[in-house]
mmCIF file of C-alpha atoms and ligand atoms in Angstrom:
data_model
loop_
_atom_site.group_PDB
_atom_site.id
_atom_site.type_symbol
_atom_site.label_atom_id
_atom_site.label_comp_id
_atom_site.label_asym_id
_atom_site.label_seq_id
_atom_site.Cartn_x
_atom_site.Cartn_y
_atom_site.Cartn_z
ATOM 1 C CA MET Y 25 -11.782 -1.700 13.416
ATOM 2 C CA PHE Y 26 -8.294 -0.920 12.071
ATOM 3 C CA GLU Y 27 -6.624 2.476 12.522
ATOM 4 C CA LEU Y 28 -3.845 4.396 10.775
ATOM 5 C CA ARG Y 29 -1.045 5.736 12.959
ATOM 6 C CA ARG Y 30 2.635 6.703 12.970
ATOM 7 C CA PHE Y 31 5.211 3.923 13.288
ATOM 8 C CA ARG Y 32 6.832 2.949 16.592
ATOM 9 C CA PRO Y 33 10.120 1.154 17.361
ATOM 10 C CA ASP Y 34 8.153 -1.804 18.743
ATOM 11 C CA ASP Y 35 6.648 -2.341 15.265
ATOM 12 C CA ASP Y 36 9.963 -3.786 14.077
ATOM 13 C CA ALA Y 37 9.117 -7.434 14.880
ATOM 14 C CA GLU Y 38 5.973 -7.276 12.733
ATOM 15 C CA LEU Y 39 7.788 -5.346 9.995
ATOM 16 C CA THR Y 40 10.564 -7.974 9.976
ATOM 17 C CA ALA Y 41 7.970 -10.761 9.540
ATOM 18 C CA LEU Y 42 6.235 -8.760 6.802
ATOM 19 C CA PHE Y 43 9.369 -8.147 4.774
ATOM 20 C CA ALA Y 44 10.480 -11.792 5.098
ATOM 21 C CA ASP Y 45 7.179 -13.025 3.628
ATOM 22 C CA PRO Y 46 7.535 -14.517 0.112
ATOM 23 C CA ALA Y 47 4.450 -12.752 -1.300
ATOM 24 C CA THR Y 48 5.675 -9.413 0.012
ATOM 25 C CA ARG Y 49 9.162 -10.060 -1.377
ATOM 26 C CA LEU Y 50 7.617 -10.794 -4.766
ATOM 27 C CA TRP Y 51 4.930 -8.104 -5.068
ATOM 28 C CA ASN Y 52 5.969 -5.257 -2.766
ATOM 29 C CA PRO Y 53 9.502 -5.749 -1.408
ATOM 30 C CA GLY Y 54 10.797 -3.827 1.566
ATOM 31 C CA PRO Y 55 14.334 -3.126 2.780
ATOM 32 C CA ALA Y 56 17.133 -5.650 2.547
ATOM 33 C CA ASP Y 57 17.728 -7.891 5.578
ATOM 34 C CA GLY Y 58 18.487 -5.916 8.709
ATOM 35 C CA GLY Y 59 17.268 -2.584 7.405
ATOM 36 C CA VAL Y 60 13.852 -2.494 9.055
ATOM 37 C CA ALA Y 61 14.544 0.170 11.701
ATOM 38 C CA ALA Y 62 16.182 2.499 9.174
ATOM 39 C CA TRP Y 63 13.292 1.936 6.750
ATOM 40 C CA ARG Y 64 10.756 2.703 9.488
ATOM 41 C CA GLU Y 65 12.511 5.902 10.469
ATOM 42 C CA SER Y 66 12.871 7.063 6.861
ATOM 43 C CA ILE Y 67 9.251 6.357 5.923
ATOM 44 C CA ASP Y 68 7.487 7.603 9.050
ATOM 45 C CA ALA Y 69 7.485 11.340 8.460
ATOM 46 C CA PRO Y 70 5.080 12.686 5.789
ATOM 47 C CA SER Y 71 6.891 14.284 2.844
ATOM 48 C CA ASP Y 72 6.097 15.981 -0.447
ATOM 49 C CA GLU Y 73 6.266 12.571 -2.130
ATOM 50 C CA HIS Y 74 4.287 10.339 0.215
ATOM 51 C CA ARG Y 75 2.190 9.624 3.273
ATOM 52 C CA THR Y 76 2.869 6.218 4.815
ATOM 53 C CA TRP Y 77 1.037 4.808 7.821
ATOM 54 C CA ALA Y 78 1.226 1.844 10.123
ATOM 55 C CA VAL Y 79 -2.095 -0.024 10.229
ATOM 56 C CA ASP Y 80 -2.983 -0.714 13.840
ATOM 57 C CA ASP Y 81 -5.323 -3.324 15.308
ATOM 58 C CA PRO Y 82 -6.637 -1.886 18.600
ATOM 59 C CA ALA Y 83 -8.207 -5.263 19.408
ATOM 60 C CA ALA Y 84 -4.723 -6.800 19.323
ATOM 61 C CA GLY Y 85 -3.215 -4.317 21.758
ATOM 62 C CA GLY Y 86 -2.224 -1.837 19.084
ATOM 63 C CA ARG Y 87 0.031 -4.201 17.174
ATOM 64 C CA LEU Y 88 0.990 -3.333 13.611
ATOM 65 C CA VAL Y 89 -0.986 -5.479 11.149
ATOM 66 C CA GLY Y 90 -0.094 -3.715 7.908
ATOM 67 C CA VAL Y 91 1.406 -0.784 6.050
ATOM 68 C CA VAL Y 92 -0.339 1.534 3.589
ATOM 69 C CA SER Y 93 1.349 4.217 1.515
ATOM 70 C CA VAL Y 94 0.130 6.972 -0.785
ATOM 71 C CA PHE Y 95 3.196 7.829 -2.847
ATOM 72 C CA ALA Y 96 4.334 9.411 -6.130
ATOM 73 C CA VAL Y 97 2.290 12.442 -5.126
ATOM 74 C CA ASP Y 98 2.014 14.788 -8.116
ATOM 75 C CA ARG Y 99 0.410 18.017 -6.927
ATOM 76 C CA GLU Y 100 0.353 19.532 -10.432
ATOM 77 C CA GLN Y 101 -1.562 16.578 -11.917
ATOM 78 C CA ARG Y 102 -3.336 16.076 -8.579
ATOM 79 C CA ARG Y 103 -2.690 12.350 -8.680
ATOM 80 C CA ALA Y 104 -0.861 9.807 -6.541
ATOM 81 C CA GLU Y 105 -0.436 6.042 -6.222
ATOM 82 C CA ILE Y 106 -1.283 3.713 -3.363
ATOM 83 C CA GLY Y 107 0.296 0.498 -2.131
ATOM 84 C CA PHE Y 108 -0.369 -1.798 0.818
ATOM 85 C CA ARG Y 109 0.970 -4.814 2.632
ATOM 86 C CA THR Y 110 -0.610 -6.929 5.370
ATOM 87 C CA VAL Y 111 1.484 -8.782 7.972
ATOM 88 C CA PRO Y 112 1.146 -12.519 7.156
ATOM 89 C CA ALA Y 113 -0.360 -13.447 10.543
ATOM 90 C CA ALA Y 114 -3.092 -10.797 10.089
ATOM 91 C CA ARG Y 115 -4.234 -11.741 6.562
ATOM 92 C CA GLY Y 116 -7.752 -12.792 5.693
ATOM 93 C CA ARG Y 117 -9.480 -10.106 7.778
ATOM 94 C CA GLY Y 118 -9.764 -7.268 5.272
ATOM 95 C CA VAL Y 119 -6.883 -5.238 6.706
ATOM 96 C CA ALA Y 120 -5.626 -3.853 3.381
ATOM 97 C CA ALA Y 121 -9.053 -2.812 2.064
ATOM 98 C CA ALA Y 122 -9.856 -1.001 5.314
ATOM 99 C CA ALA Y 123 -6.429 0.642 5.332
ATOM 100 C CA ALA Y 124 -6.701 1.761 1.704
ATOM 101 C CA ALA Y 125 -10.133 3.265 2.326
ATOM 102 C CA ALA Y 126 -8.865 5.045 5.455
ATOM 103 C CA ALA Y 127 -5.825 6.384 3.588
ATOM 104 C CA CYS Y 128 -8.088 7.750 0.832
ATOM 105 C CA ALA Y 129 -10.209 9.489 3.468
ATOM 106 C CA ARG Y 130 -7.106 11.104 4.984
ATOM 107 C CA ILE Y 131 -5.832 12.265 1.592
ATOM 108 C CA ALA Y 132 -9.251 13.600 0.585
ATOM 109 C CA ALA Y 133 -9.574 15.496 3.884
ATOM 110 C CA GLU Y 134 -6.143 17.005 3.309
ATOM 111 C CA GLY Y 135 -7.060 17.912 -0.288
ATOM 112 C CA LEU Y 136 -3.692 16.626 -1.428
ATOM 113 C CA VAL Y 137 -4.770 15.081 -4.778
ATOM 114 C CA ASP Y 138 -7.999 14.335 -6.674
ATOM 115 C CA ARG Y 139 -7.347 10.745 -7.762
ATOM 116 C CA ILE Y 140 -5.342 7.816 -6.550
ATOM 117 C CA GLU Y 141 -4.129 4.994 -8.768
ATOM 118 C CA LEU Y 142 -3.200 1.448 -7.887
ATOM 119 C CA PHE Y 143 -1.047 -0.794 -10.068
ATOM 120 C CA HIS Y 144 -0.741 -4.497 -9.305
ATOM 121 C CA ALA Y 145 0.507 -7.531 -11.209
ATOM 122 C CA VAL Y 146 -2.353 -9.309 -12.945
ATOM 123 C CA GLU Y 147 -1.351 -12.525 -11.104
ATOM 124 C CA ASN Y 148 -1.759 -10.784 -7.724
ATOM 125 C CA VAL Y 149 -5.434 -11.632 -7.329
ATOM 126 C CA ALA Y 150 -5.570 -10.692 -3.633
ATOM 127 C CA SER Y 151 -4.459 -7.162 -4.493
ATOM 128 C CA CYS Y 152 -7.138 -6.949 -7.200
ATOM 129 C CA ARG Y 153 -9.806 -7.970 -4.665
ATOM 130 C CA VAL Y 154 -8.508 -5.389 -2.178
ATOM 131 C CA ALA Y 155 -8.591 -2.680 -4.862
ATOM 132 C CA GLN Y 156 -12.198 -3.401 -5.727
ATOM 133 C CA ALA Y 157 -13.249 -3.573 -2.075
ATOM 134 C CA ALA Y 158 -11.648 -0.175 -1.429
ATOM 135 C CA GLY Y 159 -13.439 1.517 -4.332
ATOM 136 C CA PHE Y 160 -10.684 1.418 -6.965
ATOM 137 C CA ALA Y 161 -12.268 0.655 -10.341
ATOM 138 C CA LEU Y 162 -10.295 -1.369 -12.889
ATOM 139 C CA VAL Y 163 -9.539 0.949 -15.806
ATOM 140 C CA ALA Y 164 -6.873 -0.846 -17.869
ATOM 141 C CA THR Y 165 -4.526 -3.778 -18.247
ATOM 142 C CA VAL Y 166 -1.025 -2.619 -19.136
ATOM 143 C CA PRO Y 167 1.274 -5.208 -20.785
ATOM 144 C CA ALA Y 168 4.782 -5.813 -19.357
ATOM 145 C CA ASN Y 169 4.597 -2.707 -17.172
ATOM 146 C CA TYR Y 170 6.674 -3.379 -14.041
ATOM 147 C CA ARG Y 171 9.620 -5.529 -13.000
ATOM 148 C CA TYR Y 172 8.697 -7.250 -9.707
ATOM 149 C CA GLY Y 173 10.761 -9.055 -7.085
ATOM 150 C CA ASP Y 174 11.331 -12.050 -9.370
ATOM 151 C CA GLY Y 175 13.145 -9.781 -11.819
ATOM 152 C CA GLU Y 176 10.501 -10.386 -14.492
ATOM 153 C CA LEU Y 177 8.291 -7.850 -16.229
ATOM 154 C CA HIS Y 178 4.619 -8.450 -15.402
ATOM 155 C CA ASP Y 179 1.394 -7.237 -16.957
ATOM 156 C CA GLU Y 180 -0.394 -4.915 -14.550
ATOM 157 C CA HIS Y 181 -3.915 -3.831 -13.769
ATOM 158 C CA LEU Y 182 -4.415 -0.112 -13.335
ATOM 159 C CA HIS Y 183 -7.184 0.745 -10.855
ATOM 160 C CA ARG Y 184 -8.279 4.283 -10.033
ATOM 161 C CA ARG Y 185 -10.357 5.967 -7.358
ATOM 162 C CA ASP Y 186 -11.714 9.482 -7.831
ATOM 163 C CA LEU Y 187 -11.629 11.329 -4.484
ATOM 164 C CA THR Y 188 -13.816 14.201 -5.686
ATOM 165 C CA ARG Y 189 -17.007 12.126 -5.875
HETATM 166 C C1 COA E 2 -2.567 -8.244 -0.915
HETATM 167 C C2 COA E 2 -2.626 -8.263 0.631
HETATM 168 C C3 COA E 2 -2.299 -6.879 1.154
HETATM 169 C C4 COA E 2 -4.054 -8.670 1.045
HETATM 170 O O1 COA E 2 -4.048 -8.970 2.426
HETATM 171 P P1 COA E 2 -5.356 -8.806 3.350
HETATM 172 O O2 COA E 2 -5.548 -7.390 3.699
HETATM 173 O O3 COA E 2 -5.246 -9.743 4.491
HETATM 174 O O4 COA E 2 -6.525 -9.234 2.384
HETATM 175 P P2 COA E 2 -7.551 -10.417 2.624
HETATM 176 O O5 COA E 2 -6.829 -11.690 3.002
HETATM 177 O O6 COA E 2 -8.600 -9.891 3.543
HETATM 178 O O7 COA E 2 -8.093 -10.703 1.149
HETATM 179 C C5 COA E 2 -8.699 -9.718 0.351
HETATM 180 C C6 COA E 2 -9.396 -10.458 -0.779
HETATM 181 O O8 COA E 2 -8.419 -11.190 -1.566
HETATM 182 C C7 COA E 2 -8.745 -12.573 -1.584
HETATM 183 N N1 COA E 2 -7.481 -13.295 -1.527
HETATM 184 C C8 COA E 2 -6.597 -13.303 -0.536
HETATM 185 N N2 COA E 2 -5.530 -14.067 -0.864
HETATM 186 C C9 COA E 2 -5.797 -14.553 -2.104
HETATM 187 C C10 COA E 2 -5.091 -15.404 -3.005
HETATM 188 N N3 COA E 2 -3.877 -15.888 -2.697
HETATM 189 N N4 COA E 2 -5.647 -15.688 -4.205
HETATM 190 C C11 COA E 2 -6.866 -15.202 -4.536
HETATM 191 N N5 COA E 2 -7.584 -14.373 -3.724
HETATM 192 C C12 COA E 2 -7.046 -14.069 -2.523
HETATM 193 C C13 COA E 2 -9.612 -12.796 -0.365
HETATM 194 O O9 COA E 2 -10.453 -13.935 -0.538
HETATM 195 C C14 COA E 2 -10.397 -11.510 -0.320
HETATM 196 O O10 COA E 2 -11.394 -11.549 -1.309
HETATM 197 P P3 COA E 2 -12.886 -11.010 -1.018
HETATM 198 O O11 COA E 2 -12.738 -9.537 -0.679
HETATM 199 O O12 COA E 2 -13.598 -11.250 -2.275
HETATM 200 O O13 COA E 2 -13.370 -11.794 0.160
HETATM 201 C C15 COA E 2 -1.633 -9.305 1.215
HETATM 202 O O14 COA E 2 -1.864 -10.561 0.623
HETATM 203 C C16 COA E 2 -0.191 -8.906 1.055
HETATM 204 O O15 COA E 2 0.357 -8.170 1.877
HETATM 205 N N6 COA E 2 0.453 -9.405 -0.018
HETATM 206 C C17 COA E 2 1.870 -9.091 -0.275
HETATM 207 C C18 COA E 2 2.096 -7.644 -0.702
HETATM 208 C C19 COA E 2 1.192 -7.231 -1.846
HETATM 209 O O16 COA E 2 0.859 -7.996 -2.730
HETATM 210 N N7 COA E 2 0.815 -5.937 -1.826
HETATM 211 C C20 COA E 2 0.035 -5.336 -2.863
HETATM 212 C C21 COA E 2 0.926 -4.840 -3.964
HETATM 213 S S1 COA E 2 0.011 -3.838 -5.123
#
């Protein structure tokens, strides 16, 4: 239903709407105003540290509906983290869960790491639901673990998915 692909210059309108969204600015901020094209170009190519994909909706003419990233790749520990964002107009259709599952499949096929972790603020219930739907089990609640877009430290849930099973 949804596909992972490289970014394109005509994704910038959707990326601009995504990064202007209050929930995105709070829980997973992007570049400062005006920096979308530079962000897209910098994030598009796979690197030692991350793989980041545009999430594409073929039924909507190939428009970008989200972003998913596997980052903080640690080849020695064979672990990485995952994050996701869904364009506001495309929410409520399971985009992030499908994208996270597809990203895990890509990483497993590549043999890059053995486990992927997801941290989200405890208050970010949508992210918790996405994690569970994509096979990331809740393993811990970590007090005051990350300073989010409001400048405040928030308790976080740590979810983990084992790619070897
Ligand atoms: C989190 C996010 C990616 C989910 O978007 P999505 O892919 O459209 O997800 P959906 O709307 O399909 O919702 C997924 C689940 O969360 C639930 N949900 C959605 N918004 C919710 C809310 N505000 N409060 C509680 N539950 C919510 C849905 O009911 C659904 O639950 P279900 O699987 O039990 O039916 C999106 O809200 C977003 O981009 N938020 C801003 C960035 C962010 O928080 N990223 C994650 C950082 S770790």
